[in-house]
Coordinates of C-alpha atoms in Angstrom, one line a residue:
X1 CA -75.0 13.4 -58.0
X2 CA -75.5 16.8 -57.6
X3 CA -74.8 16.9 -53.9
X4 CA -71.2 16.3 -54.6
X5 CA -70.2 18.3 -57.7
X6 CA -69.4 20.8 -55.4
X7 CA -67.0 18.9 -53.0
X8 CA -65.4 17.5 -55.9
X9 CA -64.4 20.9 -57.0
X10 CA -63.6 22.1 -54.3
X11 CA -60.9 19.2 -53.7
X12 CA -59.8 19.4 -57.0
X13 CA -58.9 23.4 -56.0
X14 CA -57.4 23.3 -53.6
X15 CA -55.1 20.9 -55.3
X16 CA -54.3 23.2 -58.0
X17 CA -54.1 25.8 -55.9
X18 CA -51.8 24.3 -53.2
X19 CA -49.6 23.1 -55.9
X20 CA -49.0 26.3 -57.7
X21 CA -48.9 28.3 -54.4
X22 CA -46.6 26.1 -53.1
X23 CA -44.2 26.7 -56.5
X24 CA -44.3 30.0 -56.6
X25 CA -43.9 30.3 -52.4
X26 CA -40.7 28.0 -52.5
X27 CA -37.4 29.4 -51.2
X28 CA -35.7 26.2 -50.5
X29 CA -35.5 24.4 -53.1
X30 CA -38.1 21.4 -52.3
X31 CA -40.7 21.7 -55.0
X32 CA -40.0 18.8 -57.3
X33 CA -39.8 20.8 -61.1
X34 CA -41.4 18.1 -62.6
X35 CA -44.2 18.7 -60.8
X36 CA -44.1 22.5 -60.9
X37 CA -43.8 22.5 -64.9
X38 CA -47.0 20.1 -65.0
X39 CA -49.7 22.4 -63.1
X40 CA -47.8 25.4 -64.8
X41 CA -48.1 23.1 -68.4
X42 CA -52.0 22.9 -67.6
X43 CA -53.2 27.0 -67.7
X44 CA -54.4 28.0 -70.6
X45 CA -52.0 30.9 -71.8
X46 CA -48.5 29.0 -70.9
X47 CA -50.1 26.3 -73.0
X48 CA -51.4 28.3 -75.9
X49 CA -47.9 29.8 -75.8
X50 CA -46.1 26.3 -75.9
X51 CA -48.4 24.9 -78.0
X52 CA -47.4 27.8 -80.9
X53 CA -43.8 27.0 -79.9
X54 CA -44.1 23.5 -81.4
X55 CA -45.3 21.6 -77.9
X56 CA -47.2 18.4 -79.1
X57 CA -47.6 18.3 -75.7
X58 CA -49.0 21.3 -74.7
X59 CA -51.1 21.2 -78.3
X60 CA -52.6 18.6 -76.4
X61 CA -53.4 20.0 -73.2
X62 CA -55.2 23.2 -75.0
X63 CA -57.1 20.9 -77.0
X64 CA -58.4 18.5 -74.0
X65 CA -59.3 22.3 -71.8
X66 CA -61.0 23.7 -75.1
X67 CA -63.3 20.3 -75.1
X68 CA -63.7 20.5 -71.6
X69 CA -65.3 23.7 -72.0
X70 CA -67.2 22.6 -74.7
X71 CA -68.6 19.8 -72.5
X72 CA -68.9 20.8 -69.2
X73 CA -68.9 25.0 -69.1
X74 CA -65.9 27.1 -67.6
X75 CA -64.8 24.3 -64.6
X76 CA -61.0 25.5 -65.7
X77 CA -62.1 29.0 -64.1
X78 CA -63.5 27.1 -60.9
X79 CA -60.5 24.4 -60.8
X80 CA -57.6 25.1 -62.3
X81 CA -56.8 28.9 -62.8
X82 CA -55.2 29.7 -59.4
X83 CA -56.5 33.4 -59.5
X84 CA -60.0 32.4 -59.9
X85 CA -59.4 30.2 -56.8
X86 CA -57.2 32.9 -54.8
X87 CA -60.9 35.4 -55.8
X88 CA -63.0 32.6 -54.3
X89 CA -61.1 32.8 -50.8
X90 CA -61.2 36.3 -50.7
X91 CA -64.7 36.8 -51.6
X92 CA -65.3 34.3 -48.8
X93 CA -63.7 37.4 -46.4
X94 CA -66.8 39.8 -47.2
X95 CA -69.7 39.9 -44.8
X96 CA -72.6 37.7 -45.2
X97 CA -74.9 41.0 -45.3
X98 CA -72.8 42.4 -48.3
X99 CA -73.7 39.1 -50.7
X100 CA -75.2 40.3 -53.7
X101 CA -78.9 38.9 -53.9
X102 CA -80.0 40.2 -57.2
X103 CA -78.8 39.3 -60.8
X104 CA -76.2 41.7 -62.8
X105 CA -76.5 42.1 -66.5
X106 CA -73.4 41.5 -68.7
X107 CA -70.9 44.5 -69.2
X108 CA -70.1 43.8 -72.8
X109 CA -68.5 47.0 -73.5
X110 CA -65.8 46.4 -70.8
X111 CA -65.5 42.5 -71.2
X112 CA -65.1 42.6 -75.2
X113 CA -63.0 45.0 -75.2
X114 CA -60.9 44.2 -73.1
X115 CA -60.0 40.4 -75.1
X116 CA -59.7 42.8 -78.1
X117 CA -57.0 44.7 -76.8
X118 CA -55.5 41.8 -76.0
X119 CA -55.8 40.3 -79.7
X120 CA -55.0 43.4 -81.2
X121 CA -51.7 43.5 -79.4
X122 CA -51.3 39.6 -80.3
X123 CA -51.6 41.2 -84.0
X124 CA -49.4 43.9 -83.5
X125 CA -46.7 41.2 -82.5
X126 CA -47.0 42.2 -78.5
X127 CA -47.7 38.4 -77.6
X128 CA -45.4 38.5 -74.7
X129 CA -46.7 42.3 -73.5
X130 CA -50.2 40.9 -73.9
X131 CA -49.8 37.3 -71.8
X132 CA -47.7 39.6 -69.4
X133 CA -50.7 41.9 -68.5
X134 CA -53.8 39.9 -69.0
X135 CA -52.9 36.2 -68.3
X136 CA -54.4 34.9 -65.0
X137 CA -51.2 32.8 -64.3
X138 CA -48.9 34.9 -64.6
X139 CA -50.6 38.0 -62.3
X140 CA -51.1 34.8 -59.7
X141 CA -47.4 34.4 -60.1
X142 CA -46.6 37.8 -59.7
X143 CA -48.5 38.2 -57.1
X144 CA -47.4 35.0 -54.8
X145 CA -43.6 35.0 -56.0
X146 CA -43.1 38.4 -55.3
X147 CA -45.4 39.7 -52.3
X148 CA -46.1 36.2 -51.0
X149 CA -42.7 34.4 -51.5
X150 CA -40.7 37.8 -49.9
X151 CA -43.0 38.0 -47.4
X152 CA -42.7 34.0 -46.3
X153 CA -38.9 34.7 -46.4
X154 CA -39.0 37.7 -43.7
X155 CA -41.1 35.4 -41.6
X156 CA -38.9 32.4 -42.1
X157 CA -35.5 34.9 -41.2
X158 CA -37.4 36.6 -38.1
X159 CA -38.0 32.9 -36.4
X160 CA -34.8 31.7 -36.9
X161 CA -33.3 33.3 -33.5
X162 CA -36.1 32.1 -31.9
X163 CA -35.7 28.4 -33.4
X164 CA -32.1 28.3 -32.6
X165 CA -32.6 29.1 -28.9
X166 CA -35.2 26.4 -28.8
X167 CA -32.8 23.7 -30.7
X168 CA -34.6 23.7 -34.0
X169 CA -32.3 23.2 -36.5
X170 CA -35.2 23.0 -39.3
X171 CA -35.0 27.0 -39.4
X172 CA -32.2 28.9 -40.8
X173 CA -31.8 32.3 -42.5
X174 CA -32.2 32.7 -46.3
X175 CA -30.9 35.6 -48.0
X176 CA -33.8 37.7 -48.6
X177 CA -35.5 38.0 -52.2
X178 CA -35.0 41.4 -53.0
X179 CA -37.5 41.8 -56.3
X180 CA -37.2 45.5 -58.3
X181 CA -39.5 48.3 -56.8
X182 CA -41.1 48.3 -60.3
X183 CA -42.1 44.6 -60.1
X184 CA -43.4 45.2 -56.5
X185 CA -45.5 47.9 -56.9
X186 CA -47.2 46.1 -60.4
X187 CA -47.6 43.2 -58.5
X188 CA -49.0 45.2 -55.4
X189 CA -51.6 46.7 -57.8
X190 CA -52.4 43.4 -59.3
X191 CA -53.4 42.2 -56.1
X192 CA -55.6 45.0 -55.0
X193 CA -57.4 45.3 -57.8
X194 CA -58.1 41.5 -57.6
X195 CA -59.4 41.8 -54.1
X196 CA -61.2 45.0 -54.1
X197 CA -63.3 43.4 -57.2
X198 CA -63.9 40.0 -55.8
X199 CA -64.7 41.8 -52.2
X200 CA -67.3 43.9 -54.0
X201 CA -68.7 41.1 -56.6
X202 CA -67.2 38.0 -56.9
X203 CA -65.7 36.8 -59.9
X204 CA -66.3 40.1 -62.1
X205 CA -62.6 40.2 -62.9
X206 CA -63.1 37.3 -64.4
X207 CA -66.3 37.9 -66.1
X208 CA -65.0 41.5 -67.3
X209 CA -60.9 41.9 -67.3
X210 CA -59.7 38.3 -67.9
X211 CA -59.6 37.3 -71.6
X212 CA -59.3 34.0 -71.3
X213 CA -62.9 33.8 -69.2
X214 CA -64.0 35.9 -71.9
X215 CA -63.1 33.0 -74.5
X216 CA -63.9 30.1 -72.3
X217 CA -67.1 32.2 -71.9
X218 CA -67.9 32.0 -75.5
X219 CA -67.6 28.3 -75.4
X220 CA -69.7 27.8 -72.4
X221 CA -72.7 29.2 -73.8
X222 CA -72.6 26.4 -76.5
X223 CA -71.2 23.7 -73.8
X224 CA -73.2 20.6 -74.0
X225 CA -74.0 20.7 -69.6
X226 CA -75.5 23.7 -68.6
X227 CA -76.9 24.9 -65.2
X228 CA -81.0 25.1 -66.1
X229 CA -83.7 26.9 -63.8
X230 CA -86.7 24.6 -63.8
X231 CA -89.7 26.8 -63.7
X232 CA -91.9 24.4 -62.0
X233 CA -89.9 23.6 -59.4
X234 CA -88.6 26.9 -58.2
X235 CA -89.9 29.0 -56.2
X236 CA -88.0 32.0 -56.6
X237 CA -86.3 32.1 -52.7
X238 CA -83.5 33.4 -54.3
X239 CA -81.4 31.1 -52.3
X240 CA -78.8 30.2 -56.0
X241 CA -79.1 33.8 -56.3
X242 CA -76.9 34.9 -53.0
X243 CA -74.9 31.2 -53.7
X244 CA -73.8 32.8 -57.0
X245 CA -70.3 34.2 -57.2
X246 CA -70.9 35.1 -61.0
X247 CA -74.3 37.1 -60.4
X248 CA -75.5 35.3 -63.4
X249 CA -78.5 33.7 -62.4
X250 CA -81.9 35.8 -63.8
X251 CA -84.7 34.6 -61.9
X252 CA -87.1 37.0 -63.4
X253 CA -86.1 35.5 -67.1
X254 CA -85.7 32.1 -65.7
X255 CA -82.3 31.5 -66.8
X256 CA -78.6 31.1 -66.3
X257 CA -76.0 33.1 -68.0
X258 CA -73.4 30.2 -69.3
X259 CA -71.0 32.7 -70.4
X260 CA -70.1 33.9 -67.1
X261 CA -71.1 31.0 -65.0
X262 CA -67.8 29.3 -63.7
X263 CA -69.1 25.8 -62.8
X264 CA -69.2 25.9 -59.2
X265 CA -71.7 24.5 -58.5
X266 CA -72.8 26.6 -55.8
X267 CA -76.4 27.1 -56.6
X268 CA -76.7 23.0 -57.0
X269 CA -75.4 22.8 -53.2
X270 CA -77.9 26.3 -52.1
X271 CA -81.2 25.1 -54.2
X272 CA -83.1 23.1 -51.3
X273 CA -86.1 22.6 -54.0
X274 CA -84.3 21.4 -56.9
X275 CA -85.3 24.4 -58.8
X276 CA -81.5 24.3 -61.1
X277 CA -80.2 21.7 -62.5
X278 CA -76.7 20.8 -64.7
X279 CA -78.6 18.8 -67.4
X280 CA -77.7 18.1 -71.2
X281 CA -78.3 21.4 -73.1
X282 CA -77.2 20.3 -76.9
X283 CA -80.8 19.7 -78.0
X284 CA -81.9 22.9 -77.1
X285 CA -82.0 25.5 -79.2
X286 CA -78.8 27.5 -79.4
X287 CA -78.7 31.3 -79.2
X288 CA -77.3 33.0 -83.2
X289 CA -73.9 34.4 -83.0
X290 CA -73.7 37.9 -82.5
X291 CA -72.5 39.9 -85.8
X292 CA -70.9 42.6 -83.9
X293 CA -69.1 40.8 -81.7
X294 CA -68.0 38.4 -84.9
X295 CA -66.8 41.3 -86.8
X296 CA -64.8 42.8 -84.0
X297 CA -62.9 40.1 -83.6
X298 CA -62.3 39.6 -86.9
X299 CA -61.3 43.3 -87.0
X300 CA -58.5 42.8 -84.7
X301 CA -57.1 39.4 -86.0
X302 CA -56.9 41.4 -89.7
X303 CA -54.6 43.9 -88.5
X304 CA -51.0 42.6 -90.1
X305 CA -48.3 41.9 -87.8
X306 CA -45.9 44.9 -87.1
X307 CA -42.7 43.6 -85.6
X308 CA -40.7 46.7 -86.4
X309 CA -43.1 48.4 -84.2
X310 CA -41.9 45.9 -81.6
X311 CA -38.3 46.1 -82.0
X312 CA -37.9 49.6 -82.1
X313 CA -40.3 49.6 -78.4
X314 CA -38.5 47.1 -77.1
X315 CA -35.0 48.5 -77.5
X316 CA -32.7 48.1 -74.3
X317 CA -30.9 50.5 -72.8
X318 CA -28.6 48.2 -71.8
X319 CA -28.9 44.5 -73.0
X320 CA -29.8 42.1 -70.5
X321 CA -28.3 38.5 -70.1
X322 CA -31.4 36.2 -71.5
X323 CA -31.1 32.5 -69.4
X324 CA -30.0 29.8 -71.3
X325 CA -32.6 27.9 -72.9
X326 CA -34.1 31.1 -73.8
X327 CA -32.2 31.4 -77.4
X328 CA -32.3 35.2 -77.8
X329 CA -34.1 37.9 -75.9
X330 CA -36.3 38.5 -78.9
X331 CA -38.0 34.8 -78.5
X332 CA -37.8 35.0 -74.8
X333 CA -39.7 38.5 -74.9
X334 CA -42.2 36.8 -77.6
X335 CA -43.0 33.6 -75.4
X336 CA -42.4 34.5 -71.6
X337 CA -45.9 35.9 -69.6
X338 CA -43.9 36.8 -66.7
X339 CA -45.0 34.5 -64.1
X340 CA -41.8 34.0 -62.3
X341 CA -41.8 30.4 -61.7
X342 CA -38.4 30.4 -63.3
X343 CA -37.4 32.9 -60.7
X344 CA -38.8 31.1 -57.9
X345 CA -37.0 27.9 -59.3
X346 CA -33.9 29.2 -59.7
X347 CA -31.5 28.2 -56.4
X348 CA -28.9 30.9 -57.2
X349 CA -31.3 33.5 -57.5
X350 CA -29.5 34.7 -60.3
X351 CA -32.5 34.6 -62.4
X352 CA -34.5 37.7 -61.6
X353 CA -37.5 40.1 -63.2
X354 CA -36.8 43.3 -65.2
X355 CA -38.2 46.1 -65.3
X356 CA -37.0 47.8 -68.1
X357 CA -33.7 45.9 -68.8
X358 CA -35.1 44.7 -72.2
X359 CA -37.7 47.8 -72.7
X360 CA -41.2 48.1 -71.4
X361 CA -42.2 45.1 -73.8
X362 CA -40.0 43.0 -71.0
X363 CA -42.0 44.2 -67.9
X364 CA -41.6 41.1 -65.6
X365 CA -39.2 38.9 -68.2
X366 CA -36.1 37.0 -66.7
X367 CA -32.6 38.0 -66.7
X368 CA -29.3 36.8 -65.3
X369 CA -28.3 39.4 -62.7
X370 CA -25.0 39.1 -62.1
X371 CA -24.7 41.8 -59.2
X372 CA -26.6 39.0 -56.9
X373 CA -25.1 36.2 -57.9
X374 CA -24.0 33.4 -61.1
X375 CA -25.6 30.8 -63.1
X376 CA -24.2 28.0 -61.5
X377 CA -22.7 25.4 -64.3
X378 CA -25.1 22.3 -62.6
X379 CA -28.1 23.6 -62.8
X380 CA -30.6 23.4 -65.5
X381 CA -34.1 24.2 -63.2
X382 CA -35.1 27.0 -65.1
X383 CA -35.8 25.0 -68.5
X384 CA -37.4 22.1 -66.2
X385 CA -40.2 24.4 -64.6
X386 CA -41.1 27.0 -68.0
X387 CA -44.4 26.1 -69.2
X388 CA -44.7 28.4 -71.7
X389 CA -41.2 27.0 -74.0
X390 CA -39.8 30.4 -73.3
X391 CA -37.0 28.7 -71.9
X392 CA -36.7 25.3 -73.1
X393 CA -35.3 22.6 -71.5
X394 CA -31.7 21.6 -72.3
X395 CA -30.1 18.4 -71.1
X396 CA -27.3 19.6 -68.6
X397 CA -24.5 18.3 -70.9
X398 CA -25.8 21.1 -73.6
X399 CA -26.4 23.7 -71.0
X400 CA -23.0 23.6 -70.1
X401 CA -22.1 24.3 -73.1
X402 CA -24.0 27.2 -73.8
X403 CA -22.8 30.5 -74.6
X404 CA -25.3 33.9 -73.6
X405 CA -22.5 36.2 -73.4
X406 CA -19.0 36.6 -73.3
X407 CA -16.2 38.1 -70.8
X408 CA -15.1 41.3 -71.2
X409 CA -12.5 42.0 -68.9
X410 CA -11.0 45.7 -68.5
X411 CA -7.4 45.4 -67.9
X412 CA -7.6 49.7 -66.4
X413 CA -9.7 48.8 -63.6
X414 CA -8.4 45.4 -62.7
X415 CA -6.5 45.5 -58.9
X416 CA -3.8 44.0 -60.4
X417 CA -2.8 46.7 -62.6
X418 CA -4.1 49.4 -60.4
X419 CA -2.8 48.0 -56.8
X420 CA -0.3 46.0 -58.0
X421 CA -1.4 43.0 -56.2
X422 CA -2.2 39.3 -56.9
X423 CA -6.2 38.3 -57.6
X424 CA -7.0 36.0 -60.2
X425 CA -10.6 35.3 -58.7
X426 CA -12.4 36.0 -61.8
X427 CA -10.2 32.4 -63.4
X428 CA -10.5 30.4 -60.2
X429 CA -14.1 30.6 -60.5
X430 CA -14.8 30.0 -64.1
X431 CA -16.0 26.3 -64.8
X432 CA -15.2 26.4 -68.3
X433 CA -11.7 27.8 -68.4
X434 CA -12.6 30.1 -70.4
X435 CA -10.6 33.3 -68.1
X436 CA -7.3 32.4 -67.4
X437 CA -3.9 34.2 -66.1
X438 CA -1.1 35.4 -68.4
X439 CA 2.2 36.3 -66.7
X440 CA 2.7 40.3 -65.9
X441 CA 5.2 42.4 -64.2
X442 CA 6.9 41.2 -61.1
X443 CA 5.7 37.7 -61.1
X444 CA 1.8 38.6 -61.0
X445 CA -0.6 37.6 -63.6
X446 CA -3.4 39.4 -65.5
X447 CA -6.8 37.3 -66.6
X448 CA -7.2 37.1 -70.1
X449 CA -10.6 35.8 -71.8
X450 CA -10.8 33.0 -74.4
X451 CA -14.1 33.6 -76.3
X452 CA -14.6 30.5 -77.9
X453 CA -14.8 28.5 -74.5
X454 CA -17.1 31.4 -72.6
X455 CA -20.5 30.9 -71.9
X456 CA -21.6 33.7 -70.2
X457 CA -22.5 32.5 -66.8
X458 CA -21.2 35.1 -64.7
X459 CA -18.8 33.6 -62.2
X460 CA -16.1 35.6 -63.1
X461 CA -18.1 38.7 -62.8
X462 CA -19.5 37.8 -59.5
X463 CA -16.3 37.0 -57.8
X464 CA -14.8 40.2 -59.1
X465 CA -14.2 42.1 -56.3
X466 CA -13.5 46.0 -58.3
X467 CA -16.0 48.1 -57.2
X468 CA -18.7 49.9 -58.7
X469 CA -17.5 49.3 -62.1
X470 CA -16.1 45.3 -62.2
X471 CA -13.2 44.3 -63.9
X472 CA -14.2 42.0 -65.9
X473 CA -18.2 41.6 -67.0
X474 CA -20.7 39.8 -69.1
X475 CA -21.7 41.0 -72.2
X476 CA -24.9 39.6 -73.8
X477 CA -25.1 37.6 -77.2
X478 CA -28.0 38.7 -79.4
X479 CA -27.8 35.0 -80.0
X480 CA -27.3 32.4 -78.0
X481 CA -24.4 29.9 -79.4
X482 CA -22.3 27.1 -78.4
X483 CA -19.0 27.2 -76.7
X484 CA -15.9 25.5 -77.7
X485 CA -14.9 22.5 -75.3
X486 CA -11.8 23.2 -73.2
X487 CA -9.4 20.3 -73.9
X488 CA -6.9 19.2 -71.1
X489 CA -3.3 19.1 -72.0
X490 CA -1.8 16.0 -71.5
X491 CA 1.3 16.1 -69.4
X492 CA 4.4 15.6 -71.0
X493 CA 6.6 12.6 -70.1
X494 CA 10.3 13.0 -69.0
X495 CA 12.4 11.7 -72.2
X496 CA 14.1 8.9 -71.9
X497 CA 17.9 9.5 -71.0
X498 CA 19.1 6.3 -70.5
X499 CA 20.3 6.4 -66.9
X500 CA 19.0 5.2 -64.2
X501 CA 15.8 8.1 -63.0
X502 CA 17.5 8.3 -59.3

């Protein structure tokens, strides 16, 4: 049995891994979002998230990784979370003579305090600021949708030529990502922080920044299967030592520590004299809790929420269009960790990251960009893939109906008043009526906005063609609401005159 723990996690990584890389990496559209949302659905912090939301669902799928952990130690680090899996191929890059052989005590300064920060900014109402810059998922987003998917794009663009001399029609050009220098350089960081650490020891991100190894990590040391050092039968070759990409193992002490162990079985593949062991650990003796640690986190949960705090930090310069789903910027801000699978979802790419549209509690958050292009009135992807509830899924009937901003259209810089010439784009392109054409001096016609039908998707204010300053734009609802219903005027029937109609 032992013999194939390993291959079985290994397989089921690079499952989760493939699946999420191949989300995140998707420029054309082909990643079902059923199937997206459902890896998303399983990490732990979109779950967590959801799961406070009001997802039974996702209730559910914390419950079943908690118990997990319970049973069987931290396999969600090992299987699941895609940044523990991205740290395992990278630490595979380092050279065989720079493994770590010896066993490195636990930094509990650095690894505690770092999930208090994160819980005291939980109780200071900074959920979303907290997810955003300490949830695995969303830095593996971050990192693949915005280095990795722009990257795959300028690859994808540089072969077309190529392709199309050849005959290969499967190749054509996509119009370039484009993500905000701010969200590039973050992510860019991200990354080489990850890889420096797991090129100098393995998984110590996870074992001293991540805070939700750090809580797994509490649960493993009471998990019912633990790795076991069997002091008859090892000899002390040291061969689990250099396997381990935790540095957990203690050879001198004869034990294993549980609450950075990962569960990859590494040691059980290296151990050629059956010297460790995954055996049934709930009858032995369990280690006290630790007072300090108790009362630290207690500490931090105490603190009473301050959501003025929050609103006054998070006050836009200039308010950004939330995506529809989303219900206000304020929830969005509260429930979205940034991982961009929305963005990477969206086929408009209207959806993109900001920077500091809503504040610097919105680092990384969604918004409609209307510059690049509109929320097209099909398309209802964004709510599919979320798996935090951030954006929840609406049936495309109720997206179409609604409303994230209104029209504002600015009759002094409209061509029509300035160049006296005929336009009308912003109306031709509006699916809901909502901009239409009023008559104006010599027999042209000036848009005018009905702001019960708008919804705020941006079609007329892409298709504007005013420069810098548009003619008409998109002003954000604090609120989202629902639109009126345009109603077609039936067309009137010639009355009756009696004679003959030619």
């Amino acid at each position: 049995m032992r013999r194939w723990l390993k291959p079985l996690r290994v397989l089921l990584a690079v499952v989760f891994f493939g699946v999420l890389s191949a989300a995140f990496l998707d420029f054309r559209g082909l990643m079902p979002t059923r199937l997206a949302h459902a890896f998303a659905a399983m990490q732990l912090g979109p779950a967590t998230l959801a799961a406070v939301a009001g997802s039974a669902l996702a209730a559910g799928s914390v419950a079943l990784l908690l118990i997990v952990t319970l049973l069987f130690g931290r396999v969600y680090c090992s299987v699941i979370c895609p940044l523990g899996i991205l740290q395992d191929a990278i630490a595979r890059l380092r050279p065989r003579r720079r493994t770590a052989t010896r066993f490195a005590p636990e930094n509990k300064t650095i690894r505690y305090g770092f999930l208090t920060s994160a819980l005291l900014a939980v109780a200071l109402g900074a959920t979303g600021v907290a997810f955003t810059l300490l949830d695995p998922y969303s830095h593996f987003g971050r990192i693949t949708a915005t280095l990795g998917r722009t990257a795959l794009v300028i690859g994808n663009n540089t072969l077309v030529p190529a392709a199309q001399t050849l005959g290969w029609q499967a190749l054509y050009r996509v119009p370039p990502p484009a993500p905000p220098l701010g969200l590039v350089l973050f992510a860019t960081i991200a990354a080489v922080t990850v890889a420096a650490l797991a090129l100098w020891r393995g998984r110590i991100y996870c074992n001293t920044v991540c805070p939700v190894g750090t809580i797994l990590g509490l649960l493993s040391r009471v998990s019912a299967f633990r790795l076991t050092i069997d002091p008859a039968a090892c000899t002390k070759c040291a061969d689990c030592l250099r396997a381990c990409k935790a540095q957990c193992i203690d050879l001198r002490a004869g034990r294993v520590d549980a609450s950075r162990c990962v569960a990859c079985a590494n040691c059980l593949s290296a151990c050629r004299h059956g010297g460790i062991a995954y055996r049934f650990a709930w009858r032995r003796t369990q280690r006290a809790p630790d007072p300090q640690r108790r009362a630290l986190v207690a500490g931090a949960l105490a603190v009473p929420p301050l959501a003025a705090l929050q609103a006054v930090a998070a006050a836009p310069r200039r308010a950004p269009v939330a995506p529809p789903g989303a219900h206000s910027a304020t929830r969005l801000l509260d429930r979205c960790t940034g991982c961009q699978l929305c963005v990477t979802a969206c086929p408009t790419q209207v959806l993109q990251p900001a920077v500091f549209d809503y504040g610097w509690l919105g680092f990384a958050k969604p918004h409609l960009d209307f510059e690049r292009a509109f929320c097209n009135f099909d398309c209802h992807r964004c709510g599919d893939v979320c798996p935090t509830g951030a954006i929840l899924p609406l049936a495309l009937a109720d997206k179409r109906l609604t409303s994230v901003g209104t029209a504002q259209f600015e009759r002094s810089r409209c061509i029509v008043e300035t160049d006296g010439t005929d336009c009308a784009a912003c109306s031709e392109h509006c699916p809901t009526k909502a901009v239409n054409t009023v008559p104006f001096r010599d027999n042209l016609r000036l848009p005018a906005v009905n702001e019960s039908l708008c919804i705020g998707c941006g079609a007329c204010e892409f298709a504007c063609p005013v420069r810098p300053q548009r003619a008409i734009t998109v002003t954000a609802r604090a609120t989202h609401t629902r639109a009126a219903q345009a109603v077609e005027a039936r067309p009137q029937l010639p009355k009756p005159t009696g004679d003959f109609p030619f």
